[in-house]
Amino acid sequence: MPSTLLPDRAILKVTGDDHVSFLHGLITNDVEHLGNDEARFSGLLSPQGKILFDFFVVRHGDTHFIDAPKAQADALLKRLTMYKLRAKVDVADVSDKTAAGAIWGEDASAWAKANGGLAYADPRLPELGSRILISAAAAPAVTATPEDYAAHRIALAVPEGGADYAFSDAFPHEACFDFLHGMDFKKGCFVGQEVVSRMQHRGTARTRVLSVTASADLPEGGADIVAGGFPVGRLGSVDGARGVALARIDRVRDALAKGLALTVGAAHVDLTVPHWATYSLEPEPAGDAA
């Protein structure tokens, strides 16, 4: 049962009489119906519908914890503080007391209990396993590294904000929030909701997440995926010859239909749709929109 701590994550603690309705009205997912020790994957968007922050919201008793990228913690804390106005809400960074981790395998709850922590199922995809909240002072017997967990995520082609899509630039549909349970279209209003709902109903998302396999180790740093001399997507997270990409589905379809080679630098790559998604790289039937 691989387990690791994730030092690139920060934990915010949200409390106060109004904090549940406050979060519910801001973010892309439903927190009013969260069960105890249950989590939602969610985002906080710009009014234009772009992802500013992504995170997990975890309910534990009368408290909600936010498990977010450490690089975004200060900005997220400031943004939440700005929105709270007169609401009875307290938001604090408790990363010095609480750490995040991951377990992928069986019996995550038993591991967490033995180490004085809390485990909750990763709400994005069952194969990802569980996430952990644990005392930052604990020294649990982990059996893997953060790099091992990244390789596990990349093998499943689950994107990560900042690595596979740029904050303030990508729409939730482009980052596959709709397939990874990051949005609730029945919960009512949230920041950016009008734009996101329009994309959902019109089916206008053309950029999507794809799994990448290559003939050689892939370069890191966001290289272009090219077909016939033109970019069709951009590489994100990499683990050897495997990676995650955001690509224009229509451009990839056209390249495949024409028999064009897909390359990243000197490496030939294959692009496939993750098993958890339902969009396709097959040519669309004649008469359908491109």
Tab-separated table of N, CA and C in Angstrom, residues 84-177:
chain	number	residue	atom	x	y	z
A	84	LYS	N	-15.306	37.376	1.964
A	84	LYS	CA	-16.153	37.087	3.126
A	84	LYS	C	-16.913	38.308	3.647
A	85	LEU	N	-16.422	39.498	3.391
A	85	LEU	CA	-17.101	40.736	3.797
A	85	LEU	C	-17.534	40.651	5.265
A	86	ARG	N	-18.847	40.701	5.542
A	86	ARG	CA	-19.321	40.671	6.936
A	86	ARG	C	-19.753	39.277	7.383
A	87	ALA	N	-19.553	38.303	6.532
A	87	ALA	CA	-19.953	36.937	6.904
A	87	ALA	C	-19.122	36.451	8.085
A	88	LYS	N	-19.754	35.635	8.913
A	88	LYS	CA	-19.063	35.070	10.081
A	88	LYS	C	-18.251	33.858	9.637
A	89	VAL	N	-17.054	34.171	9.131
A	89	VAL	CA	-16.176	33.157	8.555
A	89	VAL	C	-14.741	33.462	8.975
A	90	ASP	N	-14.039	32.434	9.385
A	90	ASP	CA	-12.614	32.555	9.688
A	90	ASP	C	-11.846	31.599	8.784
A	91	VAL	N	-10.813	32.115	8.143
A	91	VAL	CA	-9.964	31.304	7.274
A	91	VAL	C	-8.524	31.452	7.749
A	92	ALA	N	-7.858	30.331	8.002
A	92	ALA	CA	-6.485	30.381	8.508
A	92	ALA	C	-5.650	29.307	7.826
A	93	ASP	N	-4.397	29.633	7.577
A	93	ASP	CA	-3.442	28.654	7.056
A	93	ASP	C	-2.904	27.853	8.240
A	94	VAL	N	-3.170	26.555	8.254
A	94	VAL	CA	-2.742	25.698	9.369
A	94	VAL	C	-1.723	24.654	8.895
A	95	SER	N	-0.994	24.993	7.833
A	95	SER	CA	-0.024	24.060	7.269
A	95	SER	C	1.090	23.722	8.246
A	96	ASP	N	1.321	24.609	9.221
A	96	ASP	CA	2.350	24.310	10.220
A	96	ASP	C	1.886	23.232	11.198
A	97	LYS	N	0.561	22.986	11.224
A	97	LYS	CA	0.009	21.982	12.136
A	97	LYS	C	-0.513	20.735	11.411
A	98	THR	N	-0.927	20.899	10.161
A	98	THR	CA	-1.564	19.811	9.421
A	98	THR	C	-0.906	19.646	8.067
A	99	ALA	N	-0.567	18.415	7.730
A	99	ALA	CA	0.066	18.107	6.453
A	99	ALA	C	-0.853	17.253	5.598
A	100	ALA	N	-0.591	17.255	4.287
A	100	ALA	CA	-1.373	16.459	3.346
A	100	ALA	C	-0.534	15.296	2.831
A	101	GLY	N	-1.226	14.245	2.427
A	101	GLY	CA	-0.544	13.095	1.858
A	101	GLY	C	-1.481	12.308	0.976
A	102	ALA	N	-1.001	11.168	0.501
A	102	ALA	CA	-1.813	10.311	-0.373
A	102	ALA	C	-1.477	8.852	-0.115
A	103	ILE	N	-2.481	8.005	-0.259
A	103	ILE	CA	-2.335	6.554	-0.173
A	103	ILE	C	-3.075	5.968	-1.368
A	104	TRP	N	-2.417	5.122	-2.128
A	104	TRP	CA	-3.121	4.453	-3.215
A	104	TRP	C	-2.946	2.948	-3.039
A	105	GLY	N	-4.053	2.358	-2.675
A	105	GLY	CA	-4.068	0.943	-2.339
A	105	GLY	C	-5.241	0.694	-1.408
A	106	GLU	N	-5.216	-0.397	-0.707
A	106	GLU	CA	-6.324	-0.760	0.161
A	106	GLU	C	-6.088	-0.305	1.602
A	107	ASP	N	-7.187	-0.151	2.304
A	107	ASP	CA	-7.168	0.087	3.747
A	107	ASP	C	-6.482	1.390	4.142
A	108	ALA	N	-6.761	2.451	3.397
A	108	ALA	CA	-6.180	3.752	3.703
A	108	ALA	C	-6.642	4.261	5.060
A	109	SER	N	-7.911	3.989	5.417
A	109	SER	CA	-8.436	4.474	6.693
A	109	SER	C	-7.679	3.874	7.871
A	110	ALA	N	-7.339	2.593	7.756
A	110	ALA	CA	-6.593	1.949	8.838
A	110	ALA	C	-5.209	2.560	8.990
A	111	TRP	N	-4.567	2.860	7.861
A	111	TRP	CA	-3.246	3.513	7.908
A	111	TRP	C	-3.363	4.884	8.581
A	112	ALA	N	-4.356	5.661	8.171
A	112	ALA	CA	-4.528	6.996	8.740
A	112	ALA	C	-4.812	6.930	10.233
A	113	LYS	N	-5.693	6.003	10.632
A	113	LYS	CA	-6.020	5.869	12.049
A	113	LYS	C	-4.796	5.487	12.866
A	114	ALA	N	-3.970	4.576	12.329
A	114	ALA	CA	-2.766	4.144	13.030
A	114	ALA	C	-1.753	5.274	13.185
A	115	ASN	N	-1.833	6.261	12.278
A	115	ASN	CA	-0.893	7.377	12.314
A	115	ASN	C	-1.529	8.673	12.802
A	116	GLY	N	-2.716	8.555	13.408
A	116	GLY	CA	-3.364	9.733	13.983
A	116	GLY	C	-3.857	10.726	12.961
A	117	GLY	N	-4.229	10.243	11.786
A	117	GLY	CA	-4.680	11.144	10.738
A	117	GLY	C	-6.065	10.822	10.229
A	118	LEU	N	-6.451	11.497	9.170
A	118	LEU	CA	-7.753	11.336	8.532
A	118	LEU	C	-7.523	10.995	7.072
A	119	ALA	N	-8.171	9.945	6.582
A	119	ALA	CA	-8.113	9.585	5.167
A	119	ALA	C	-9.480	9.773	4.545
A	120	TYR	N	-9.504	10.287	3.323
A	120	TYR	CA	-10.763	10.417	2.593
A	120	TYR	C	-10.527	10.038	1.139
A	121	ALA	N	-11.509	9.427	0.528
A	121	ALA	CA	-11.388	8.982	-0.854
A	121	ALA	C	-11.163	10.174	-1.770
A	122	ASP	N	-10.193	10.040	-2.679
A	122	ASP	CA	-9.969	11.088	-3.666
A	122	ASP	C	-11.228	11.195	-4.521
A	123	PRO	N	-11.894	12.353	-4.499
A	123	PRO	CA	-13.190	12.444	-5.181
A	123	PRO	C	-13.089	12.507	-6.693
A	124	ARG	N	-11.884	12.668	-7.235
A	124	ARG	CA	-11.744	12.788	-8.686
A	124	ARG	C	-11.899	11.457	-9.402
A	125	LEU	N	-11.245	10.408	-8.850
A	125	LEU	CA	-11.174	9.130	-9.535
A	125	LEU	C	-10.835	8.049	-8.516
A	126	PRO	N	-11.619	6.962	-8.450
A	126	PRO	CA	-11.343	5.935	-7.436
A	126	PRO	C	-9.932	5.366	-7.509
A	127	GLU	N	-9.380	5.217	-8.725
A	127	GLU	CA	-8.056	4.622	-8.866
A	127	GLU	C	-6.947	5.459	-8.242
A	128	LEU	N	-7.218	6.734	-7.993
A	128	LEU	CA	-6.213	7.581	-7.354
A	128	LEU	C	-6.003	7.214	-5.892
A	129	GLY	N	-6.970	6.535	-5.283
A	129	GLY	CA	-6.834	6.123	-3.890
A	129	GLY	C	-7.409	7.139	-2.939
A	130	SER	N	-6.685	7.419	-1.873
A	130	SER	CA	-7.166	8.319	-0.824
A	130	SER	C	-6.169	9.431	-0.565
A	131	ARG	N	-6.686	10.520	-0.047
A	131	ARG	CA	-5.859	11.628	0.435
A	131	ARG	C	-5.789	11.538	1.958
A	132	ILE	N	-4.786	12.183	2.528
A	132	ILE	CA	-4.553	12.120	3.966
A	132	ILE	C	-4.423	13.528	4.525
A	133	LEU	N	-5.001	13.750	5.695
A	133	LEU	CA	-4.680	14.907	6.540
A	133	LEU	C	-4.092	14.346	7.825
A	134	ILE	N	-2.938	14.835	8.207
A	134	ILE	CA	-2.210	14.266	9.340
A	134	ILE	C	-1.443	15.369	10.041
A	135	SER	N	-1.141	15.177	11.310
A	135	SER	CA	-0.372	16.161	12.052
A	135	SER	C	0.968	16.412	11.370
A	136	ALA	N	1.323	17.692	11.211
A	136	ALA	CA	2.602	18.031	10.594
A	136	ALA	C	3.780	17.579	11.442
A	137	ALA	N	3.521	17.316	12.726
A	137	ALA	CA	4.595	16.867	13.616
A	137	ALA	C	4.778	15.353	13.571
A	138	ALA	N	3.851	14.647	12.915
A	138	ALA	CA	3.934	13.188	12.857
A	138	ALA	C	5.067	12.754	11.932
A	139	ALA	N	5.561	11.563	12.183
A	139	ALA	CA	6.595	10.974	11.328
A	139	ALA	C	6.127	9.585	10.906
A	140	PRO	N	5.102	9.517	10.041
A	140	PRO	CA	4.539	8.227	9.669
A	140	PRO	C	5.513	7.416	8.815
A	141	ALA	N	5.334	6.120	8.837
A	141	ALA	CA	6.179	5.224	8.047
A	141	ALA	C	5.637	5.164	6.622
A	142	VAL	N	6.002	6.135	5.807
A	142	VAL	CA	5.537	6.143	4.416
A	142	VAL	C	6.373	5.162	3.597
A	143	THR	N	5.785	4.677	2.521
A	143	THR	CA	6.439	3.646	1.710
A	143	THR	C	6.715	4.105	0.284
A	144	ALA	N	6.462	5.375	0.000
A	144	ALA	CA	6.666	5.890	-1.353
A	144	ALA	C	7.098	7.351	-1.269
A	145	THR	N	7.335	7.960	-2.414
A	145	THR	CA	7.772	9.350	-2.496
A	145	THR	C	6.725	10.177	-3.234
A	146	PRO	N	6.783	11.504	-3.122
A	146	PRO	CA	5.878	12.331	-3.921
A	146	PRO	C	6.023	12.070	-5.420
A	147	GLU	N	7.232	11.730	-5.851
A	147	GLU	CA	7.449	11.419	-7.267
A	147	GLU	C	6.714	10.141	-7.676
A	148	ASP	N	6.660	9.171	-6.760
A	148	ASP	CA	5.901	7.949	-7.033
A	148	ASP	C	4.417	8.268	-7.215
A	149	TYR	N	3.909	9.153	-6.361
A	149	TYR	CA	2.500	9.520	-6.479
A	149	TYR	C	2.241	10.267	-7.788
A	150	ALA	N	3.171	11.153	-8.163
A	150	ALA	CA	3.024	11.870	-9.431
A	150	ALA	C	2.993	10.890	-10.605
A	151	ALA	N	3.841	9.863	-10.560
A	151	ALA	CA	3.850	8.857	-11.623
A	151	ALA	C	2.524	8.112	-11.674
A	152	HIS	N	1.962	7.814	-10.509
A	152	HIS	CA	0.653	7.147	-10.436
A	152	HIS	C	-0.429	8.024	-11.067
A	153	ARG	N	-0.421	9.302	-10.743
A	153	ARG	CA	-1.404	10.242	-11.306
A	153	ARG	C	-1.232	10.377	-12.812
A	154	ILE	N	0.002	10.490	-13.270
A	154	ILE	CA	0.273	10.659	-14.698
A	154	ILE	C	-0.160	9.421	-15.481
A	155	ALA	N	0.059	8.243	-14.915
A	155	ALA	CA	-0.362	7.011	-15.583
A	155	ALA	C	-1.872	6.981	-15.796
A	156	LEU	N	-2.618	7.648	-14.911
A	156	LEU	CA	-4.078	7.735	-15.037
A	156	LEU	C	-4.521	8.948	-15.849
A	157	ALA	N	-3.545	9.776	-16.259
A	157	ALA	CA	-3.811	10.993	-17.043
A	157	ALA	C	-4.744	11.955	-16.318
A	158	VAL	N	-4.605	12.045	-15.001
A	158	VAL	CA	-5.382	13.016	-14.228
A	158	VAL	C	-4.564	14.309	-14.153
A	159	PRO	N	-5.081	15.418	-14.657
A	159	PRO	CA	-4.296	16.651	-14.701
A	159	PRO	C	-4.167	17.312	-13.338
A	160	GLU	N	-3.137	18.120	-13.203
A	160	GLU	CA	-2.900	18.872	-11.978
A	160	GLU	C	-2.700	20.341	-12.334
A	161	GLY	N	-3.392	21.205	-11.594
A	161	GLY	CA	-3.282	22.630	-11.849
A	161	GLY	C	-1.869	23.136	-11.660
A	162	GLY	N	-1.448	24.015	-12.542
A	162	GLY	CA	-0.103	24.564	-12.496
A	162	GLY	C	0.896	23.745	-13.289
A	163	ALA	N	0.655	22.446	-13.406
A	163	ALA	CA	1.530	21.567	-14.178
A	163	ALA	C	0.922	21.239	-15.536
A	164	ASP	N	-0.376	20.965	-15.549
A	164	ASP	CA	-1.040	20.539	-16.780
A	164	ASP	C	-1.991	21.584	-17.346
A	165	TYR	N	-2.407	22.504	-16.555
A	165	TYR	CA	-3.175	23.646	-17.043
A	165	TYR	C	-2.795	24.865	-16.212
A	166	ALA	N	-2.802	26.012	-16.871
A	166	ALA	CA	-2.349	27.245	-16.230
A	166	ALA	C	-3.493	27.899	-15.473
A	167	PHE	N	-3.254	28.236	-14.216
A	167	PHE	CA	-4.245	28.985	-13.463
A	167	PHE	C	-4.454	30.347	-14.120
A	168	SER	N	-5.684	30.805	-14.077
A	168	SER	CA	-6.129	32.073	-14.672
A	168	SER	C	-6.237	32.009	-16.186
A	169	ASP	N	-5.984	30.810	-16.782
A	169	ASP	CA	-6.015	30.704	-18.238
A	169	ASP	C	-6.976	29.625	-18.719
A	170	ALA	N	-7.131	28.545	-17.959
A	170	ALA	CA	-7.938	27.407	-18.406
A	170	ALA	C	-9.355	27.470	-17.840
A	171	PHE	N	-10.306	27.009	-18.662
A	171	PHE	CA	-11.677	26.825	-18.203
A	171	PHE	C	-11.806	25.458	-17.522
A	172	PRO	N	-12.748	25.294	-16.606
A	172	PRO	CA	-12.918	24.001	-15.936
A	172	PRO	C	-13.126	22.828	-16.891
A	173	HIS	N	-13.874	23.034	-17.969
A	173	HIS	CA	-14.080	21.946	-18.923
A	173	HIS	C	-12.767	21.527	-19.574
A	174	GLU	N	-11.890	22.477	-19.843
A	174	GLU	CA	-10.604	22.149	-20.456
A	174	GLU	C	-9.762	21.289	-19.527
A	175	ALA	N	-9.882	21.508	-18.225
A	175	ALA	CA	-9.172	20.708	-17.228
A	175	ALA	C	-9.979	19.487	-16.794
A	176	CYS	N	-11.090	19.239	-17.488
A	176	CYS	CA	-11.945	18.065	-17.267
A	176	CYS	C	-12.553	18.020	-15.871
A	177	PHE	N	-12.875	19.185	-15.304
A	177	PHE	CA	-13.616	19.193	-14.050
A	177	PHE	C	-14.945	18.460	-14.194
